[in-house]
JSON list of C-alpha atoms in Angstrom, two decimals:
[
{"chain": "A", "resi": 1, "resn": "UNK", "atom": "CA", "xyz": [-87.67, 55.27, 24.09]},
{"chain": "A", "resi": 2, "resn": "UNK", "atom": "CA", "xyz": [-89.20, 55.32, 20.69]},
{"chain": "A", "resi": 3, "resn": "UNK", "atom": "CA", "xyz": [-86.97, 56.21, 17.82]},
{"chain": "A", "resi": 4, "resn": "UNK", "atom": "CA", "xyz": [-88.22, 58.32, 14.97]},
{"chain": "A", "resi": 5, "resn": "UNK", "atom": "CA", "xyz": [-86.32, 58.20, 11.73]},
{"chain": "A", "resi": 6, "resn": "UNK", "atom": "CA", "xyz": [-86.58, 60.45, 8.73]},
{"chain": "A", "resi": 7, "resn": "UNK", "atom": "CA", "xyz": [-88.50, 58.55, 6.03]},
{"chain": "A", "resi": 8, "resn": "UNK", "atom": "CA", "xyz": [-89.30, 60.87, 3.19]},
{"chain": "A", "resi": 9, "resn": "UNK", "atom": "CA", "xyz": [-92.21, 63.38, 3.52]},
{"chain": "A", "resi": 10, "resn": "UNK", "atom": "CA", "xyz": [-92.20, 64.77, 7.02]},
{"chain": "A", "resi": 11, "resn": "UNK", "atom": "CA", "xyz": [-89.64, 64.41, 9.79]},
{"chain": "A", "resi": 12, "resn": "UNK", "atom": "CA", "xyz": [-91.94, 62.01, 11.69]},
{"chain": "A", "resi": 13, "resn": "UNK", "atom": "CA", "xyz": [-92.81, 59.76, 8.77]},
{"chain": "A", "resi": 14, "resn": "UNK", "atom": "CA", "xyz": [-96.57, 59.20, 8.35]},
{"chain": "A", "resi": 15, "resn": "UNK", "atom": "CA", "xyz": [-97.39, 60.68, 11.75]},
{"chain": "A", "resi": 16, "resn": "UNK", "atom": "CA", "xyz": [-99.40, 63.78, 12.45]},
{"chain": "A", "resi": 17, "resn": "UNK", "atom": "CA", "xyz": [-97.40, 66.87, 11.36]},
{"chain": "A", "resi": 18, "resn": "UNK", "atom": "CA", "xyz": [-97.83, 68.42, 14.84]},
{"chain": "A", "resi": 19, "resn": "UNK", "atom": "CA", "xyz": [-96.74, 65.32, 16.71]},
{"chain": "A", "resi": 20, "resn": "UNK", "atom": "CA", "xyz": [-93.74, 65.62, 19.03]},
{"chain": "A", "resi": 21, "resn": "UNK", "atom": "CA", "xyz": [-91.12, 62.95, 19.70]},
{"chain": "A", "resi": 22, "resn": "UNK", "atom": "CA", "xyz": [-92.65, 62.16, 23.08]},
{"chain": "A", "resi": 23, "resn": "UNK", "atom": "CA", "xyz": [-96.00, 61.16, 21.60]},
{"chain": "A", "resi": 24, "resn": "UNK", "atom": "CA", "xyz": [-97.88, 64.41, 22.33]},
{"chain": "A", "resi": 25, "resn": "UNK", "atom": "CA", "xyz": [-100.03, 65.98, 19.65]},
{"chain": "A", "resi": 26, "resn": "UNK", "atom": "CA", "xyz": [-101.74, 69.33, 19.41]},
{"chain": "A", "resi": 27, "resn": "UNK", "atom": "CA", "xyz": [-105.30, 69.99, 18.31]},
{"chain": "A", "resi": 28, "resn": "UNK", "atom": "CA", "xyz": [-106.49, 73.21, 16.93]},
{"chain": "A", "resi": 29, "resn": "UNK", "atom": "CA", "xyz": [-109.34, 74.73, 18.87]},
{"chain": "A", "resi": 30, "resn": "UNK", "atom": "CA", "xyz": [-112.62, 75.60, 17.20]},
{"chain": "A", "resi": 31, "resn": "UNK", "atom": "CA", "xyz": [-112.13, 79.27, 17.91]},
{"chain": "A", "resi": 32, "resn": "UNK", "atom": "CA", "xyz": [-108.72, 80.94, 18.00]},
{"chain": "A", "resi": 33, "resn": "UNK", "atom": "CA", "xyz": [-107.56, 81.07, 21.62]},
{"chain": "A", "resi": 34, "resn": "UNK", "atom": "CA", "xyz": [-104.40, 80.86, 23.69]},
{"chain": "A", "resi": 35, "resn": "UNK", "atom": "CA", "xyz": [-105.19, 77.32, 24.82]},
{"chain": "A", "resi": 36, "resn": "UNK", "atom": "CA", "xyz": [-103.46, 74.27, 23.40]},
{"chain": "A", "resi": 37, "resn": "UNK", "atom": "CA", "xyz": [-104.99, 70.87, 23.80]},
{"chain": "A", "resi": 38, "resn": "UNK", "atom": "CA", "xyz": [-102.62, 67.94, 24.24]},
{"chain": "A", "resi": 39, "resn": "UNK", "atom": "CA", "xyz": [-103.39, 64.27, 23.73]},
{"chain": "A", "resi": 40, "resn": "UNK", "atom": "CA", "xyz": [-101.03, 61.53, 24.94]},
{"chain": "A", "resi": 41, "resn": "UNK", "atom": "CA", "xyz": [-100.48, 58.93, 22.27]},
{"chain": "A", "resi": 42, "resn": "UNK", "atom": "CA", "xyz": [-101.23, 55.47, 23.76]},
{"chain": "A", "resi": 43, "resn": "UNK", "atom": "CA", "xyz": [-98.66, 53.89, 21.42]},
{"chain": "A", "resi": 44, "resn": "UNK", "atom": "CA", "xyz": [-95.80, 55.10, 23.63]},
{"chain": "A", "resi": 45, "resn": "UNK", "atom": "CA", "xyz": [-94.57, 52.61, 26.19]},
{"chain": "A", "resi": 46, "resn": "UNK", "atom": "CA", "xyz": [-94.04, 54.75, 29.28]},
{"chain": "A", "resi": 47, "resn": "UNK", "atom": "CA", "xyz": [-94.29, 51.74, 31.59]},
{"chain": "A", "resi": 48, "resn": "UNK", "atom": "CA", "xyz": [-91.19, 50.17, 30.05]},
{"chain": "A", "resi": 49, "resn": "UNK", "atom": "CA", "xyz": [-89.33, 53.46, 30.36]},
{"chain": "A", "resi": 50, "resn": "UNK", "atom": "CA", "xyz": [-90.35, 53.82, 34.02]},
{"chain": "A", "resi": 51, "resn": "UNK", "atom": "CA", "xyz": [-89.35, 50.22, 34.74]},
{"chain": "A", "resi": 52, "resn": "UNK", "atom": "CA", "xyz": [-85.96, 50.82, 33.11]},
{"chain": "A", "resi": 53, "resn": "UNK", "atom": "CA", "xyz": [-85.44, 54.00, 35.12]},
{"chain": "A", "resi": 54, "resn": "UNK", "atom": "CA", "xyz": [-86.40, 52.21, 38.33]},
{"chain": "A", "resi": 55, "resn": "UNK", "atom": "CA", "xyz": [-83.79, 49.56, 37.60]},
{"chain": "A", "resi": 56, "resn": "UNK", "atom": "CA", "xyz": [-81.14, 52.20, 36.99]},
{"chain": "A", "resi": 57, "resn": "UNK", "atom": "CA", "xyz": [-82.08, 54.05, 40.19]},
{"chain": "A", "resi": 58, "resn": "UNK", "atom": "CA", "xyz": [-81.92, 50.76, 42.12]},
{"chain": "A", "resi": 59, "resn": "UNK", "atom": "CA", "xyz": [-78.43, 50.07, 40.74]},
{"chain": "A", "resi": 60, "resn": "UNK", "atom": "CA", "xyz": [-77.28, 53.58, 41.58]},
{"chain": "A", "resi": 61, "resn": "UNK", "atom": "CA", "xyz": [-78.66, 53.22, 45.11]},
{"chain": "A", "resi": 62, "resn": "UNK", "atom": "CA", "xyz": [-76.77, 49.94, 45.53]},
{"chain": "A", "resi": 63, "resn": "UNK", "atom": "CA", "xyz": [-73.56, 51.58, 44.29]},
{"chain": "A", "resi": 64, "resn": "UNK", "atom": "CA", "xyz": [-74.07, 54.49, 46.71]},
{"chain": "A", "resi": 65, "resn": "UNK", "atom": "CA", "xyz": [-74.61, 52.05, 49.60]},
{"chain": "A", "resi": 66, "resn": "UNK", "atom": "CA", "xyz": [-71.42, 50.17, 48.66]},
{"chain": "A", "resi": 67, "resn": "UNK", "atom": "CA", "xyz": [-69.48, 53.45, 48.55]},
{"chain": "A", "resi": 68, "resn": "UNK", "atom": "CA", "xyz": [-70.88, 54.37, 51.98]},
{"chain": "A", "resi": 69, "resn": "UNK", "atom": "CA", "xyz": [-69.82, 50.99, 53.40]},
{"chain": "A", "resi": 70, "resn": "UNK", "atom": "CA", "xyz": [-66.35, 51.37, 51.91]},
{"chain": "A", "resi": 71, "resn": "UNK", "atom": "CA", "xyz": [-65.98, 54.89, 53.32]},
{"chain": "A", "resi": 72, "resn": "UNK", "atom": "CA", "xyz": [-66.99, 53.65, 56.79]},
{"chain": "A", "resi": 73, "resn": "UNK", "atom": "CA", "xyz": [-64.47, 50.80, 56.58]},
{"chain": "A", "resi": 74, "resn": "UNK", "atom": "CA", "xyz": [-61.68, 53.18, 55.55]},
{"chain": "A", "resi": 75, "resn": "UNK", "atom": "CA", "xyz": [-62.64, 55.63, 58.30]},
{"chain": "A", "resi": 76, "resn": "UNK", "atom": "CA", "xyz": [-62.46, 52.88, 60.94]},
{"chain": "A", "resi": 77, "resn": "UNK", "atom": "CA", "xyz": [-59.11, 51.71, 59.55]},
{"chain": "A", "resi": 78, "resn": "UNK", "atom": "CA", "xyz": [-57.68, 55.25, 59.67]},
{"chain": "A", "resi": 79, "resn": "UNK", "atom": "CA", "xyz": [-58.90, 55.74, 63.24]},
{"chain": "A", "resi": 80, "resn": "UNK", "atom": "CA", "xyz": [-57.20, 52.49, 64.30]},
{"chain": "A", "resi": 81, "resn": "UNK", "atom": "CA", "xyz": [-54.03, 53.54, 62.50]},
{"chain": "A", "resi": 82, "resn": "UNK", "atom": "CA", "xyz": [-54.09, 56.90, 64.27]},
{"chain": "A", "resi": 83, "resn": "UNK", "atom": "CA", "xyz": [-54.38, 55.18, 67.65]},
{"chain": "A", "resi": 84, "resn": "UNK", "atom": "CA", "xyz": [-51.51, 52.83, 66.79]},
{"chain": "A", "resi": 85, "resn": "UNK", "atom": "CA", "xyz": [-49.32, 55.73, 65.66]},
{"chain": "A", "resi": 86, "resn": "UNK", "atom": "CA", "xyz": [-50.10, 57.68, 68.85]},
{"chain": "A", "resi": 87, "resn": "UNK", "atom": "CA", "xyz": [-49.15, 54.66, 70.97]},
{"chain": "A", "resi": 88, "resn": "UNK", "atom": "CA", "xyz": [-45.94, 54.12, 68.99]},
{"chain": "A", "resi": 89, "resn": "UNK", "atom": "CA", "xyz": [-45.02, 57.79, 69.28]},
{"chain": "A", "resi": 90, "resn": "UNK", "atom": "CA", "xyz": [-45.59, 57.68, 73.05]},
{"chain": "A", "resi": 91, "resn": "UNK", "atom": "CA", "xyz": [-43.41, 54.53, 73.29]},
{"chain": "A", "resi": 92, "resn": "UNK", "atom": "CA", "xyz": [-40.56, 56.10, 71.31]},
{"chain": "A", "resi": 93, "resn": "UNK", "atom": "CA", "xyz": [-40.74, 59.27, 73.38]},
{"chain": "A", "resi": 94, "resn": "UNK", "atom": "CA", "xyz": [-40.65, 57.25, 76.60]},
{"chain": "A", "resi": 95, "resn": "UNK", "atom": "CA", "xyz": [-37.65, 55.19, 75.40]},
{"chain": "A", "resi": 96, "resn": "UNK", "atom": "CA", "xyz": [-35.74, 58.34, 74.37]},
{"chain": "A", "resi": 97, "resn": "UNK", "atom": "CA", "xyz": [-36.39, 59.86, 77.78]},
{"chain": "A", "resi": 98, "resn": "UNK", "atom": "CA", "xyz": [-35.03, 56.70, 79.49]},
{"chain": "A", "resi": 99, "resn": "UNK", "atom": "CA", "xyz": [-32.00, 56.64, 77.18]},
{"chain": "A", "resi": 100, "resn": "UNK", "atom": "CA", "xyz": [-31.19, 60.27, 77.95]},
{"chain": "A", "resi": 101, "resn": "UNK", "atom": "CA", "xyz": [-31.48, 59.61, 81.70]},
{"chain": "A", "resi": 102, "resn": "UNK", "atom": "CA", "xyz": [-29.18, 56.60, 81.35]},
{"chain": "A", "resi": 103, "resn": "UNK", "atom": "CA", "xyz": [-26.56, 58.60, 79.43]},
{"chain": "A", "resi": 104, "resn": "UNK", "atom": "CA", "xyz": [-26.63, 61.39, 82.01]},
{"chain": "A", "resi": 105, "resn": "UNK", "atom": "CA", "xyz": [-26.37, 58.93, 84.90]},
{"chain": "A", "resi": 106, "resn": "UNK", "atom": "CA", "xyz": [-23.49, 56.86, 83.45]},
{"chain": "A", "resi": 107, "resn": "UNK", "atom": "CA", "xyz": [-21.62, 59.75, 81.90]},
{"chain": "A", "resi": 108, "resn": "UNK", "atom": "CA", "xyz": [-20.83, 60.44, 78.27]},
{"chain": "A", "resi": 109, "resn": "UNK", "atom": "CA", "xyz": [-17.70, 58.27, 77.96]},
{"chain": "A", "resi": 110, "resn": "UNK", "atom": "CA", "xyz": [-19.14, 56.59, 74.87]},
{"chain": "A", "resi": 111, "resn": "UNK", "atom": "CA", "xyz": [-18.06, 59.44, 72.61]},
{"chain": "A", "resi": 112, "resn": "UNK", "atom": "CA", "xyz": [-14.48, 59.27, 73.97]},
{"chain": "A", "resi": 113, "resn": "UNK", "atom": "CA", "xyz": [-14.41, 55.54, 73.23]},
{"chain": "A", "resi": 114, "resn": "UNK", "atom": "CA", "xyz": [-15.67, 56.08, 69.65]},
{"chain": "A", "resi": 115, "resn": "UNK", "atom": "CA", "xyz": [-13.06, 58.79, 68.98]},
{"chain": "A", "resi": 116, "resn": "UNK", "atom": "CA", "xyz": [-10.26, 56.59, 70.41]},
{"chain": "A", "resi": 117, "resn": "UNK", "atom": "CA", "xyz": [-11.39, 53.66, 68.24]},
{"chain": "A", "resi": 118, "resn": "UNK", "atom": "CA", "xyz": [-11.41, 55.88, 65.12]},
{"chain": "A", "resi": 119, "resn": "UNK", "atom": "CA", "xyz": [-7.88, 57.14, 65.88]},
{"chain": "A", "resi": 120, "resn": "UNK", "atom": "CA", "xyz": [-6.57, 53.61, 66.39]},
{"chain": "A", "resi": 121, "resn": "UNK", "atom": "CA", "xyz": [-8.15, 52.47, 63.09]},
{"chain": "A", "resi": 122, "resn": "UNK", "atom": "CA", "xyz": [-6.65, 55.47, 61.27]},
{"chain": "A", "resi": 123, "resn": "UNK", "atom": "CA", "xyz": [-3.20, 54.73, 62.77]},
{"chain": "A", "resi": 124, "resn": "UNK", "atom": "CA", "xyz": [-3.40, 51.06, 61.71]},
{"chain": "A", "resi": 125, "resn": "UNK", "atom": "CA", "xyz": [-4.38, 52.00, 58.13]},
{"chain": "A", "resi": 126, "resn": "UNK", "atom": "CA", "xyz": [-1.61, 54.61, 57.98]},
{"chain": "A", "resi": 127, "resn": "UNK", "atom": "CA", "xyz": [1.07, 52.21, 59.21]},
{"chain": "A", "resi": 128, "resn": "UNK", "atom": "CA", "xyz": [-0.13, 49.45, 56.88]},
{"chain": "A", "resi": 129, "resn": "UNK", "atom": "CA", "xyz": [0.02, 51.82, 53.86]},
{"chain": "A", "resi": 130, "resn": "UNK", "atom": "CA", "xyz": [3.62, 52.84, 54.83]},
{"chain": "A", "resi": 131, "resn": "UNK", "atom": "CA", "xyz": [4.74, 49.21, 55.20]},
{"chain": "A", "resi": 132, "resn": "UNK", "atom": "CA", "xyz": [3.17, 48.13, 51.90]},
{"chain": "A", "resi": 133, "resn": "UNK", "atom": "CA", "xyz": [5.13, 50.82, 49.91]},
{"chain": "A", "resi": 134, "resn": "UNK", "atom": "CA", "xyz": [8.52, 49.53, 51.06]}
]
């Protein structure tokens, strides 16, 4: 881009007073009319600007492609994780079903054993606290 600075006189320095920042100028017609004639100033370097924009577009395209690749990778990873979780959930459900069948088949004496063990431990602690006070 060309940069215009304020150097005395007019806003555009020594340039034509009707010149715009983009290098376009106006000409007055011979007779008053509604038409405006524009002339492109050859001093402007549009090719460099276009080349710079092409480079930026190319970089943005590469970034967009990288983002697309990353999204696809994450999508595949999440799908694999979903399959693994479904398999693990099915395995846990199957094991719980087998455990419940085993408990029903062998009876529920485990709870009686746990309660008896807790009572015996409580009795031992109680007796030990009584003996240690004497």
